[in-house]
Coordinates of C-alpha atoms in Angstrom, one line a residue:
Chain A
M1 CA -42.0 -6.9 26.9
K2 CA -38.8 -4.6 26.8
K3 CA -40.3 -1.0 26.2
I4 CA -36.4 0.1 26.3
L5 CA -36.5 -1.4 22.6
A6 CA -38.4 1.7 21.5
V7 CA -35.4 4.0 22.7
L8 CA -33.1 2.2 20.1
S9 CA -34.8 3.5 17.5
F10 CA -33.5 6.7 18.0
A11 CA -30.2 5.9 17.6
L12 CA -30.4 6.2 13.7
P13 CA -27.5 7.6 12.1
A14 CA -28.0 11.4 11.9
L15 CA -28.1 11.1 8.3
L16 CA -31.0 9.6 8.2
S17 CA -32.8 12.5 9.4
A18 CA -31.3 14.7 7.3
Q19 CA -32.3 12.8 4.5
T20 CA -35.8 11.8 5.0
D21 CA -37.2 15.4 5.1
V22 CA -38.1 14.9 1.5
T23 CA -41.4 15.6 -0.2
V24 CA -42.7 12.8 -2.5
T25 CA -45.5 12.3 -4.6
I26 CA -47.5 8.8 -3.8
D27 CA -50.4 9.4 -6.4
P28 CA -52.2 12.3 -7.9
S29 CA -54.7 12.9 -5.0
Q30 CA -52.1 12.7 -2.3
A31 CA -49.6 14.9 -4.4
S32 CA -46.7 16.5 -2.2
Q33 CA -47.6 14.5 0.9
I34 CA -45.0 12.8 2.8
V35 CA -45.3 9.5 4.0
R36 CA -44.1 9.2 7.3
I37 CA -43.4 5.9 8.7
A38 CA -42.4 4.9 12.2
V39 CA -39.8 2.1 12.8
P40 CA -39.3 1.0 16.3
F41 CA -36.4 -1.3 16.9
P42 CA -37.7 -4.9 16.6
D43 CA -39.2 -6.6 19.4
S44 CA -37.3 -9.9 20.0
V45 CA -40.4 -11.8 21.9
P46 CA -40.9 -15.1 20.4
K47 CA -44.4 -15.6 19.8
T48 CA -44.1 -19.5 19.3
A49 CA -42.8 -21.6 22.0
G50 CA -39.7 -23.2 21.8
A51 CA -38.1 -20.2 19.8
T52 CA -35.5 -18.2 21.9
V53 CA -35.3 -14.1 22.3
A54 CA -32.5 -12.6 19.7
A55 CA -30.3 -10.5 21.3
S56 CA -31.2 -7.1 20.3
E57 CA -27.9 -5.8 19.5
E58 CA -27.0 -8.6 17.1
I59 CA -29.8 -7.4 14.5
R60 CA -28.9 -4.0 14.5
E61 CA -26.0 -4.0 11.8
P62 CA -27.1 -6.9 9.7
F63 CA -30.8 -5.9 9.9
F64 CA -32.5 -3.0 11.2
A65 CA -29.7 -0.6 9.9
P66 CA -30.2 -1.6 6.2
L67 CA -34.0 -1.8 6.7
T68 CA -34.2 2.0 7.9
R69 CA -31.8 3.2 5.5
D70 CA -33.6 1.2 2.7
L71 CA -36.9 3.3 3.5
A72 CA -35.2 6.4 4.4
Y73 CA -33.3 6.4 0.6
S74 CA -36.6 5.3 -1.0
D75 CA -37.7 9.2 -1.9
A76 CA -41.3 7.5 -0.7
F77 CA -40.9 7.5 2.9
A78 CA -39.4 9.6 6.1
I79 CA -38.7 8.1 9.5
A80 CA -41.1 9.3 12.1
P81 CA -39.2 9.6 15.0
L82 CA -40.9 7.9 18.0
P83 CA -40.4 9.5 21.5
P84 CA -38.2 7.2 23.8
G85 CA -39.1 5.0 26.6
I86 CA -42.5 4.6 25.5
A87 CA -44.1 1.4 24.0
P88 CA -44.5 2.3 20.2
T89 CA -48.4 2.0 19.9
I90 CA -50.3 3.2 17.1
E91 CA -51.5 6.3 19.5
V92 CA -47.9 7.3 19.9
A93 CA -46.9 6.7 16.3
K94 CA -49.7 8.8 15.6
R95 CA -48.6 11.5 17.7
A96 CA -44.9 11.6 16.0
G97 CA -46.9 12.5 12.8
A98 CA -46.8 8.9 11.4
H99 CA -48.9 7.6 8.8
Y100 CA -47.5 4.0 9.2
L101 CA -46.3 1.9 12.0
L102 CA -44.0 -0.9 11.2
K103 CA -43.7 -3.2 13.8
I104 CA -41.4 -6.1 13.5
N105 CA -40.9 -9.3 15.8
V106 CA -37.2 -10.8 15.4
F107 CA -36.4 -14.4 17.3
R108 CA -34.3 -17.0 17.0
E109 CA -35.1 -20.8 16.2
G110 CA -31.7 -22.9 16.0
P111 CA -29.2 -21.2 13.7
D112 CA -32.3 -19.1 12.0
Y113 CA -33.9 -16.1 12.4
L114 CA -37.5 -15.6 12.2
V115 CA -38.7 -12.2 11.3
D116 CA -42.2 -11.2 11.7
P117 CA -43.1 -7.7 10.0
E118 CA -46.2 -6.1 10.5
L119 CA -47.3 -2.7 8.7
L120 CA -50.1 -1.0 10.4
D121 CA -52.0 2.2 8.9
M122 CA -53.1 4.7 11.8
T123 CA -56.4 3.0 12.0
G124 CA -54.5 -0.2 13.3
A125 CA -55.3 -2.1 10.1
S126 CA -52.4 -4.5 8.6
V127 CA -51.8 -3.3 5.2
L128 CA -49.0 -6.1 4.6
K129 CA -49.6 -9.6 4.2
P130 CA -48.8 -11.5 6.8
Q131 CA -45.4 -13.4 6.0
R132 CA -42.4 -14.9 8.0
Y133 CA -39.1 -14.6 6.8
R134 CA -36.6 -17.3 8.0
S135 CA -33.0 -16.7 7.3
P136 CA -29.4 -17.4 8.6
R137 CA -27.8 -14.5 10.0
A138 CA -25.8 -14.4 6.7
A139 CA -29.1 -13.5 4.8
L140 CA -30.9 -11.0 7.3
T141 CA -29.4 -7.8 5.5
R142 CA -31.3 -9.5 2.2
T143 CA -34.4 -10.1 4.6
A144 CA -34.3 -6.5 5.2
H145 CA -34.0 -5.3 1.7
T146 CA -37.0 -7.9 0.6
I147 CA -39.0 -6.4 3.7
A148 CA -38.2 -2.6 2.3
N149 CA -39.1 -3.7 -1.1
N150 CA -42.5 -4.9 0.0
I151 CA -43.2 -2.2 2.0
L152 CA -42.5 0.4 -1.1
R153 CA -44.7 -1.9 -3.3
I154 CA -47.7 -1.9 -1.1
V155 CA -47.6 1.7 0.0
R156 CA -46.3 3.4 -3.3
G157 CA -47.2 0.9 -6.0
T158 CA -43.5 1.0 -7.3
P159 CA -40.9 -1.9 -7.4
G160 CA -37.7 -1.1 -5.2
I161 CA -34.1 -1.4 -5.9
F162 CA -33.1 -2.9 -2.5
M163 CA -32.4 -6.1 -3.9
T164 CA -30.5 -5.1 -6.8
R165 CA -26.7 -5.6 -6.5
I166 CA -23.3 -3.9 -8.2
A167 CA -20.7 -5.8 -9.7
F168 CA -17.4 -4.1 -9.8
A169 CA -13.9 -5.1 -10.0
S170 CA -11.6 -5.5 -6.9
N171 CA -8.1 -5.9 -6.3
R172 CA -8.2 -6.7 -2.4
T173 CA -6.9 -10.1 -3.1
G174 CA -3.7 -8.8 -4.9
N175 CA -5.6 -9.5 -8.3
W176 CA -8.4 -7.7 -10.1
E177 CA -11.2 -9.9 -9.6
I178 CA -15.0 -9.7 -10.1
W179 CA -17.0 -8.9 -6.9
L180 CA -20.5 -8.1 -6.2
M181 CA -22.1 -6.0 -3.5
D182 CA -25.7 -4.8 -2.6
W183 CA -26.8 -1.3 -3.3
D184 CA -25.7 0.1 -0.1
G185 CA -22.2 -1.5 -0.1
A186 CA -23.1 -4.6 1.9
N187 CA -22.5 -8.0 1.2
Q188 CA -19.1 -7.7 -1.0
T189 CA -18.9 -11.1 -2.4
Q190 CA -15.9 -12.3 -4.5
I191 CA -17.3 -14.5 -7.4
T192 CA -14.3 -15.0 -9.8
N193 CA -10.7 -16.4 -8.6
H194 CA -8.5 -16.2 -11.9
G195 CA -5.7 -14.5 -10.3
V196 CA -5.1 -12.9 -13.3
I197 CA -6.6 -9.4 -14.5
S198 CA -10.6 -9.8 -14.5
I199 CA -12.6 -6.4 -15.4
L200 CA -15.2 -4.7 -16.6
P201 CA -18.2 -6.8 -15.3
S202 CA -21.6 -6.1 -17.0
W203 CA -24.9 -7.4 -15.9
A204 CA -27.5 -9.2 -18.2
P205 CA -31.1 -8.0 -18.0
D206 CA -32.2 -10.6 -15.7
N207 CA -29.7 -9.9 -13.2
E208 CA -28.5 -13.6 -13.2
R209 CA -25.3 -13.6 -15.3
M210 CA -22.9 -11.0 -16.3
V211 CA -20.2 -10.8 -18.8
Y212 CA -16.7 -9.5 -18.3
T213 CA -13.1 -9.4 -19.8
S214 CA -10.3 -11.5 -18.3
W215 CA -6.9 -12.3 -19.7
L216 CA -7.1 -15.8 -18.2
K217 CA -5.9 -17.4 -21.4
G218 CA -3.2 -14.8 -21.8
T219 CA -5.4 -12.7 -24.0
S220 CA -8.1 -10.7 -23.2
D221 CA -11.4 -12.4 -23.8
M222 CA -14.8 -12.2 -23.0
W223 CA -16.3 -14.3 -20.3
I224 CA -20.1 -14.9 -19.1
I225 CA -20.6 -16.3 -15.5
N226 CA -23.4 -16.3 -13.3
R227 CA -24.1 -14.4 -10.3
R228 CA -22.7 -17.2 -7.9
G229 CA -19.6 -17.3 -9.9
G230 CA -20.5 -20.6 -11.8
G231 CA -21.6 -21.7 -15.2
R232 CA -18.5 -19.9 -16.8
I233 CA -18.3 -19.9 -20.6
R234 CA -15.9 -18.0 -22.9
L235 CA -17.1 -16.2 -26.1
H236 CA -14.8 -17.1 -29.2
T237 CA -14.6 -14.2 -31.4
G238 CA -11.8 -14.7 -33.9
L239 CA -10.7 -11.1 -33.1
N240 CA -8.5 -9.4 -30.7
L241 CA -9.2 -7.3 -27.8
N242 CA -12.8 -9.0 -26.7
T243 CA -13.5 -6.2 -24.2
S244 CA -16.2 -3.4 -23.0
A245 CA -18.6 -6.3 -23.4
T246 CA -22.4 -5.3 -22.5
F247 CA -25.6 -7.3 -23.0
S248 CA -28.5 -6.2 -25.1
P249 CA -31.7 -5.2 -22.9
V250 CA -34.3 -7.1 -25.3
N251 CA -32.5 -9.9 -27.0
N252 CA -29.4 -12.4 -26.3
D253 CA -26.9 -10.3 -28.4
I254 CA -23.9 -9.2 -26.6
A255 CA -22.3 -5.5 -28.0
F256 CA -18.3 -5.5 -27.7
V257 CA -15.4 -4.2 -28.8
G258 CA -13.2 -6.5 -31.2
S259 CA -10.4 -5.6 -33.1
T260 CA -8.3 -6.9 -36.3
N261 CA -4.8 -5.3 -37.2
G262 CA -4.9 -2.8 -34.3
N263 CA -8.3 -1.3 -35.7
P264 CA -10.7 -1.4 -32.7
D265 CA -14.6 -1.5 -33.9
I266 CA -17.9 -2.5 -32.2
Y267 CA -19.2 -5.6 -33.0
L268 CA -22.3 -7.9 -32.0
I269 CA -22.1 -11.7 -31.0
N270 CA -24.8 -13.7 -29.0
D271 CA -24.5 -14.9 -25.8
A272 CA -23.6 -18.7 -27.2
G273 CA -20.8 -16.8 -29.0
G274 CA -22.2 -17.1 -32.2
N275 CA -23.4 -14.9 -35.2
I276 CA -20.9 -12.2 -34.9
R277 CA -21.7 -8.8 -36.8
R278 CA -19.6 -5.9 -37.2
L279 CA -21.2 -2.4 -36.8
T280 CA -18.3 0.1 -37.2
S281 CA -15.7 0.1 -39.7
T282 CA -13.8 3.5 -39.7
G283 CA -10.0 3.4 -39.3
S284 CA -10.1 5.1 -35.9
I285 CA -10.2 3.6 -32.3
E286 CA -14.2 2.8 -31.4
S287 CA -14.9 1.7 -28.1
T288 CA -17.5 1.2 -25.0
P289 CA -20.7 0.2 -26.8
E290 CA -23.5 0.7 -24.3
W291 CA -27.2 -0.1 -25.4
S292 CA -30.3 2.3 -25.2
P293 CA -32.9 0.9 -22.4
N294 CA -35.0 -0.3 -25.6
G295 CA -32.2 -1.9 -27.3
R296 CA -32.5 0.1 -30.6
Q297 CA -29.4 2.5 -30.0
I298 CA -26.1 1.7 -28.9
S299 CA -23.8 4.8 -27.9
F300 CA -20.2 4.2 -28.1
T301 CA -16.5 6.1 -28.1
S302 CA -14.6 7.0 -31.1
G303 CA -11.5 8.7 -31.7
R304 CA -12.7 9.7 -35.5
S305 CA -12.7 13.3 -34.8
G306 CA -9.1 13.6 -33.3
T307 CA -10.1 13.1 -29.6
P308 CA -12.4 10.1 -28.0
Q309 CA -15.9 11.6 -28.2
I310 CA -19.4 9.9 -27.7
Y311 CA -21.6 8.7 -30.8
V312 CA -24.6 7.1 -30.9
M313 CA -25.8 4.8 -33.7
D314 CA -29.0 2.6 -34.5
A315 CA -28.4 -0.7 -33.3
E316 CA -27.7 -2.3 -37.0
G317 CA -24.6 0.3 -37.1
T318 CA -26.3 3.1 -39.2
N319 CA -27.3 6.5 -38.5
V320 CA -24.2 7.5 -36.6
R321 CA -24.1 10.9 -34.8
R322 CA -22.3 12.6 -32.5
I323 CA -23.5 13.7 -29.0
S324 CA -20.3 14.9 -27.0
F325 CA -18.8 18.3 -28.0
E326 CA -17.4 19.4 -24.6
G327 CA -13.8 18.4 -23.3
D328 CA -11.1 16.7 -25.0
W329 CA -11.7 13.1 -23.7
N330 CA -15.0 11.4 -23.4
D331 CA -15.8 8.0 -22.5
D332 CA -17.8 5.4 -20.7
A333 CA -21.5 6.4 -21.8
T334 CA -24.2 4.7 -20.3
W335 CA -28.1 5.2 -20.5
S336 CA -30.6 6.1 -17.9
P337 CA -33.3 3.3 -17.6
D338 CA -35.7 5.8 -19.0
G339 CA -33.3 6.5 -22.0
E340 CA -33.8 10.4 -21.5
R341 CA -30.3 11.0 -20.2
I342 CA -26.7 9.7 -21.1
A343 CA -24.2 9.7 -18.2
Y344 CA -20.4 9.4 -19.2
T345 CA -16.8 10.3 -18.1
S346 CA -15.8 13.8 -19.4
R347 CA -12.4 15.4 -19.0
V348 CA -12.6 18.9 -17.7
R349 CA -9.4 20.8 -17.0
G350 CA -7.6 17.6 -16.8
R351 CA -9.8 15.7 -14.5
F352 CA -12.4 13.5 -15.4
Q353 CA -16.0 14.5 -14.2
I354 CA -19.3 12.5 -14.5
R355 CA -21.2 14.4 -17.4
I356 CA -25.0 13.8 -18.0
H357 CA -26.4 14.6 -21.5
N358 CA -30.1 15.2 -21.7
T359 CA -30.8 13.4 -25.2
V360 CA -34.3 15.4 -25.2
T361 CA -33.0 18.9 -24.7
G362 CA -29.2 18.4 -25.8
E363 CA -28.1 19.9 -22.3
T364 CA -25.2 18.6 -20.3
R365 CA -24.4 19.1 -16.6
I366 CA -21.5 17.9 -14.7
V367 CA -22.6 16.0 -11.1
A368 CA -19.4 14.6 -9.8
G369 CA -17.0 16.4 -7.7
E370 CA -13.3 16.1 -6.4
G371 CA -10.6 13.8 -8.0
S372 CA -11.0 11.9 -11.0
N373 CA -14.6 10.3 -11.7
E374 CA -15.2 7.4 -14.1
Q375 CA -17.5 4.9 -15.2
P376 CA -21.0 6.1 -14.2
S377 CA -23.9 3.2 -14.1
W378 CA -27.3 3.9 -13.3
S379 CA -29.7 2.4 -10.6
P380 CA -32.3 0.5 -12.2
D381 CA -34.7 3.1 -11.1
G382 CA -32.7 6.1 -12.4
R383 CA -32.7 7.9 -9.2
W384 CA -28.7 7.0 -8.5
I385 CA -25.5 6.7 -10.3
T386 CA -22.6 4.6 -9.1
F387 CA -19.1 5.5 -10.4
Q388 CA -15.6 5.5 -9.3
S389 CA -13.4 8.3 -8.1
N390 CA -10.0 8.4 -6.8
R391 CA -10.8 11.5 -4.4
G392 CA -9.6 9.8 -1.8
G393 CA -6.1 8.6 -3.2
K394 CA -7.0 5.2 -4.2
W395 CA -10.0 4.1 -6.4
Q396 CA -13.2 3.6 -4.7
I397 CA -16.5 3.2 -5.8
Y398 CA -19.4 5.6 -4.7
R399 CA -22.8 6.2 -5.2
M400 CA -24.9 9.4 -5.5
R401 CA -28.3 10.7 -6.5
A402 CA -28.5 11.5 -10.1
D403 CA -28.2 15.2 -9.4
G404 CA -25.1 14.5 -7.5
T405 CA -26.2 14.8 -4.0
D406 CA -26.1 12.2 -1.2
L407 CA -22.6 11.2 -1.9
L408 CA -21.9 7.7 -0.4
P409 CA -18.4 5.7 -0.5
L410 CA -19.4 1.6 -1.1
T411 CA -16.0 0.4 -0.6
S412 CA -12.8 0.7 1.1
Q413 CA -10.5 -2.2 1.1
G414 CA -8.0 -2.3 -1.8
E415 CA -8.8 -0.4 -4.8
N416 CA -12.2 -1.0 -6.6
K417 CA -13.5 0.3 -9.9
E418 CA -16.0 -0.4 -12.9
P419 CA -19.3 -0.7 -10.9
D420 CA -22.2 -1.6 -13.0
W421 CA -25.9 -1.7 -11.1
S422 CA -28.0 -4.9 -12.1
K423 CA -30.6 -4.2 -14.5
K424 CA -33.6 -5.5 -13.2
L425 CA -35.9 -4.1 -10.2
E426 CA -36.3 -7.1 -7.9
Chain B
M1 CA 49.4 5.0 -55.6
K2 CA 49.4 1.5 -55.2
N3 CA 46.7 1.5 -52.5
T4 CA 44.2 3.6 -54.4
M5 CA 44.5 0.9 -57.5
M6 CA 43.6 -1.8 -54.9
K7 CA 40.0 -3.1 -55.2
S8 CA 40.1 -6.3 -53.4
F9 CA 39.7 -6.3 -49.4
T10 CA 41.3 -9.7 -49.8
V11 CA 44.4 -8.2 -52.0
G12 CA 44.7 -5.3 -49.6
L13 CA 45.1 -7.6 -46.7
I14 CA 47.5 -9.7 -48.2
L15 CA 49.5 -6.5 -49.1
I16 CA 49.7 -5.7 -45.8
A17 CA 50.8 -8.8 -44.6
M18 CA 53.5 -8.6 -47.2
A19 CA 54.7 -5.4 -45.9
L20 CA 54.5 -6.5 -42.4
I21 CA 56.4 -9.9 -42.7
P22 CA 60.1 -10.1 -43.7
A23 CA 59.9 -13.7 -44.2
C24 CA 57.0 -13.4 -46.9
R25 CA 58.3 -14.8 -50.0
S26 CA 56.4 -12.1 -52.2
S27 CA 57.9 -9.2 -49.9
R28 CA 61.4 -10.5 -51.1
K29 CA 60.2 -10.8 -54.8
A30 CA 59.1 -6.8 -54.2
K31 CA 62.2 -5.7 -52.8
P32 CA 63.7 -5.8 -56.4
T33 CA 61.6 -2.7 -57.0
T34 CA 59.2 -3.9 -59.6
P35 CA 57.7 -0.9 -61.0
T36 CA 54.7 -0.1 -59.7
T37 CA 52.6 -0.1 -62.9
T38 CA 52.8 -3.9 -63.7
V39 CA 51.5 -4.5 -60.3
T40 CA 48.4 -2.6 -60.7
E41 CA 47.7 -4.0 -63.8
T42 CA 48.1 -7.9 -62.6
V43 CA 46.0 -7.7 -59.5
P44 CA 42.5 -6.9 -60.4
D45 CA 42.2 -9.8 -63.1
V46 CA 44.4 -12.8 -61.1
S47 CA 43.5 -11.7 -57.6
A48 CA 43.0 -15.2 -56.9
T49 CA 46.4 -16.5 -58.1
A50 CA 47.9 -13.5 -56.2
A51 CA 46.1 -14.9 -52.9
T52 CA 47.8 -18.7 -53.5
E53 CA 50.9 -16.8 -53.8
T54 CA 51.1 -15.0 -50.8
V55 CA 49.9 -17.7 -48.5
V56 CA 52.3 -17.2 -45.4
D57 CA 54.6 -20.0 -44.5
T58 CA 53.3 -22.4 -42.0
Q59 CA 56.0 -21.7 -39.5
T60 CA 55.5 -18.0 -39.4
D61 CA 51.4 -17.9 -38.8
F62 CA 50.6 -14.4 -38.1
V63 CA 46.8 -15.1 -37.4
R64 CA 47.3 -16.5 -33.9
E65 CA 43.9 -18.2 -33.6
D66 CA 41.3 -19.2 -36.5
P67 CA 38.5 -16.6 -36.5
R68 CA 35.4 -18.5 -35.2
P69 CA 31.9 -17.2 -34.8
T70 CA 30.9 -16.0 -31.3
T71 CA 28.2 -18.5 -29.7
E72 CA 25.9 -17.5 -27.3
E73 CA 24.3 -19.7 -24.8
L74 CA 20.9 -18.2 -24.5
P75 CA 19.1 -19.1 -21.4
T76 CA 16.7 -21.8 -21.4
D77 CA 14.2 -20.3 -19.2
L78 CA 12.1 -17.8 -20.8
D79 CA 12.2 -15.4 -18.1
A80 CA 15.7 -15.6 -17.5
L81 CA 15.7 -15.4 -21.9
N82 CA 13.8 -12.1 -21.8
R83 CA 15.8 -10.7 -19.0
Y84 CA 19.0 -11.4 -21.0
V85 CA 17.9 -10.2 -24.5
Q86 CA 16.4 -6.9 -22.8
E87 CA 19.5 -6.0 -20.5
R88 CA 21.5 -6.6 -23.9
G89 CA 19.4 -4.3 -25.9
H90 CA 18.6 -7.7 -28.5
V91 CA 14.9 -6.9 -27.9
R92 CA 13.4 -3.3 -27.0
D93 CA 10.5 -2.1 -26.1
A94 CA 8.8 0.5 -28.4
F95 CA 7.2 3.7 -26.3
F96 CA 4.9 6.1 -27.6
G97 CA 3.8 9.7 -27.1
Y98 CA 0.8 10.5 -25.3
D99 CA -2.9 9.2 -26.6
E100 CA -0.3 8.3 -29.9
S101 CA -0.1 4.8 -31.7
A102 CA 2.6 6.1 -34.3
L103 CA 6.2 4.9 -33.9
S104 CA 8.8 7.2 -33.2
A105 CA 12.4 7.0 -34.6
D106 CA 13.4 5.6 -31.1
A107 CA 10.7 3.1 -31.6
Q108 CA 11.4 2.3 -34.9
A109 CA 14.9 1.8 -33.9
A110 CA 14.0 -0.5 -30.9
L111 CA 11.8 -2.6 -33.2
T112 CA 14.4 -3.0 -36.1
S113 CA 16.9 -4.2 -33.2
S114 CA 14.2 -6.6 -32.1
A115 CA 13.6 -7.9 -35.6
N116 CA 17.4 -8.6 -36.4
W117 CA 17.1 -10.5 -33.0
L118 CA 14.0 -12.5 -34.2
R119 CA 15.4 -13.2 -37.7
S120 CA 18.6 -14.7 -36.0
N121 CA 16.5 -16.7 -33.4
P122 CA 13.6 -18.3 -35.7
Q123 CA 13.1 -20.9 -33.1
Y124 CA 11.3 -18.1 -30.7
N125 CA 7.8 -16.5 -31.0
L126 CA 7.1 -13.0 -29.8
L127 CA 4.1 -11.6 -27.8
I128 CA 3.6 -8.1 -28.1
E129 CA 1.6 -6.3 -25.2
G130 CA 0.3 -2.7 -25.6
H131 CA 0.2 -0.5 -22.7
T132 CA -0.8 3.0 -21.9
D133 CA -0.4 5.2 -19.2
E134 CA -2.9 6.0 -16.4
R135 CA -4.5 9.4 -17.7
G136 CA -7.2 8.4 -20.0
T137 CA -10.0 6.3 -19.6
E138 CA -10.1 2.6 -19.0
Q139 CA -12.1 1.5 -22.2
Y140 CA -10.5 3.5 -24.5
N141 CA -6.9 3.0 -23.3
L142 CA -7.4 -0.9 -23.8
A143 CA -8.6 -0.2 -27.6
L144 CA -5.4 2.3 -27.7
G145 CA -3.3 -0.5 -26.2
D146 CA -4.3 -2.9 -28.9
R147 CA -3.5 -0.4 -31.5
R148 CA 0.1 0.2 -30.2
A149 CA 0.6 -3.4 -30.0
N150 CA -0.6 -3.8 -33.9
T151 CA 1.6 -0.9 -35.0
A152 CA 4.7 -2.7 -33.5
R153 CA 3.5 -6.0 -35.2
Q154 CA 3.2 -4.4 -38.5
F155 CA 6.3 -2.6 -38.3
L156 CA 8.3 -6.1 -37.2
T157 CA 6.1 -7.9 -40.2
A158 CA 7.4 -5.2 -42.7
L159 CA 10.9 -5.9 -41.7
G160 CA 10.2 -9.3 -42.8
I161 CA 9.5 -10.9 -39.4
D162 CA 6.8 -13.8 -40.2
G163 CA 3.5 -12.4 -38.9
N164 CA 2.6 -16.0 -37.6
R165 CA 5.5 -15.7 -34.7
L166 CA 4.0 -12.6 -33.6
R167 CA 0.8 -12.3 -31.2
T168 CA -0.6 -9.2 -29.8
V169 CA -2.4 -8.6 -26.5
S170 CA -3.6 -5.1 -24.9
Y171 CA -3.6 -4.4 -21.4
G172 CA -4.3 -0.8 -21.6
E173 CA -3.8 0.9 -18.4
E174 CA -4.2 -2.2 -16.2
R175 CA -0.7 -3.3 -15.8
P176 CA 1.6 -0.3 -15.4
F177 CA 5.4 -0.7 -15.3
A178 CA 5.9 2.6 -13.2
T179 CA 3.6 3.6 -10.5
G180 CA 3.0 7.3 -10.0
S181 CA 1.0 10.1 -11.4
N182 CA 4.0 11.9 -13.1
E183 CA 5.4 12.6 -16.5
S184 CA 8.4 10.0 -15.6
A185 CA 6.0 7.2 -15.1
W186 CA 3.4 7.9 -17.4
S187 CA 6.2 7.8 -20.5
Q188 CA 7.3 4.4 -19.0
N189 CA 4.0 3.0 -19.3
R190 CA 3.3 4.1 -22.9
R191 CA 4.9 1.1 -24.6
A192 CA 4.4 -1.9 -26.7
H193 CA 6.6 -4.4 -24.7
L194 CA 8.0 -7.6 -26.4
V195 CA 8.3 -10.8 -24.5
I196 CA 9.7 -14.0 -26.1
V197 CA 7.0 -16.5 -25.7
G198 CA 8.9 -19.6 -26.8
T199 CA 10.0 -22.0 -29.3
R200 CA 8.0 -22.8 -32.4

């Protein structure tokens, strides 16, 4: 048994240790207790005959790094640093202040990697249902996210966001196409190949389909596609524009912007392309609808006051009220999963910023920083916001906590924009 | 005195011809100095007869070539056709002010010129693309581009162009003509771009 593997667990990026000293609440009886988890680098000795040892370094980036990153950013755990050069036993973990020890065994069988995780409390009892994960190398990261989700559910009783995905538009192929990535920016996958402009993806609540805008037929149309890039259908509206489409969280309606005679308004259509209903009917520009999480309200942007501002109406189009009063250009409103906060793009002294409006208190605060920052989208647990920024010169997608801290760029190839975080916790 | 009384352009031309061509019969006639009053009285009601009287002799043609309508060989390739009509200013894009969808005097002139071309080339249809600069937000700009394209469309239909020949599409800020973050690029990108899209 190679004891030196324990040493490798100290090769965690420095940002993790800074990140993990967070006090979290487990349940009322354990309020403000930090749950420390020791995660030694996996053993790679096969427990079954016929399997071969996995070279340790080859699983660091695709498996170990995302696993520890997930746990460290979960707000439920702090990583307990283990001393180097010592076998990671319960005793060692206990001396390191850990409440749990995550022992993982990874080995090869043909092209597959077999992963056996074991979560032990400090009495040595296993708290995770014994389960073996088999995956090709390309799916090792998803295995790591799945294990992190399971640990979070067992220890904290809440689902994790580690298997959620972010849809976005990228021009790295030379055309704007729809892409997907994991919540940490890994596994960036192209799912359209139209060769025209395809933008503004928006997830259905089941995390299986999304609706987007494409000029595939020469005009802008709404298309529905599944997460693997198949099952594409075009929604015929008989209107112009047909953009900014977004699925209802509670039924099969899609809100979108349609236009007749140059008058863009908010409409509904069902996901089979039927039952079109018009919700707004002013002479001004209306755009960018977004559903409240309970599906009862729709926010949108309107130029009826002279500048683009954020409004909210009931889902039937009634009871319209304005909610943004600061800045001369506000757009891209999107609701937090608990419905209490609305993030939107707000121009402040010539630059766009992410502003968060509290629907209960009416207060707003700005959470983004340099450059222009647009198109916010909440993580399904409400702790994170992904958005696009040109602070580095080109449009790229970033992720930050809802309070603006822990900023991380998620993309770097070509230009990337319009992130939309999948809606369901998996 | 004589000229001020002439109401008919045809007759005026004929008189010029008479003055310039010595071999002309009527100029010979005119030599004996008929009183000007009699000429002015006869011309308005017998202009047709006057014209037949003043036909030039065949051997002394003044007009060297018959006037012909000018013919244009329009490129058959649509891309080439669009370059051709844009370069000659027959079809011109309309430009807009910041966050504006109203037509300026320049934009109206550009669309009037385009309407004239469309009227004399009824075999072609038109796609009107609405574009914005990069400064606003993308989704609102898509709506603004739609409004710009339709403002241009409505102006063309008001000038008598059949609405069935006109289609609109908005690109918002997605397909800029000029790159760069300055007023020069921005003003280039705020436009209704007119594209000839083919025969009816």
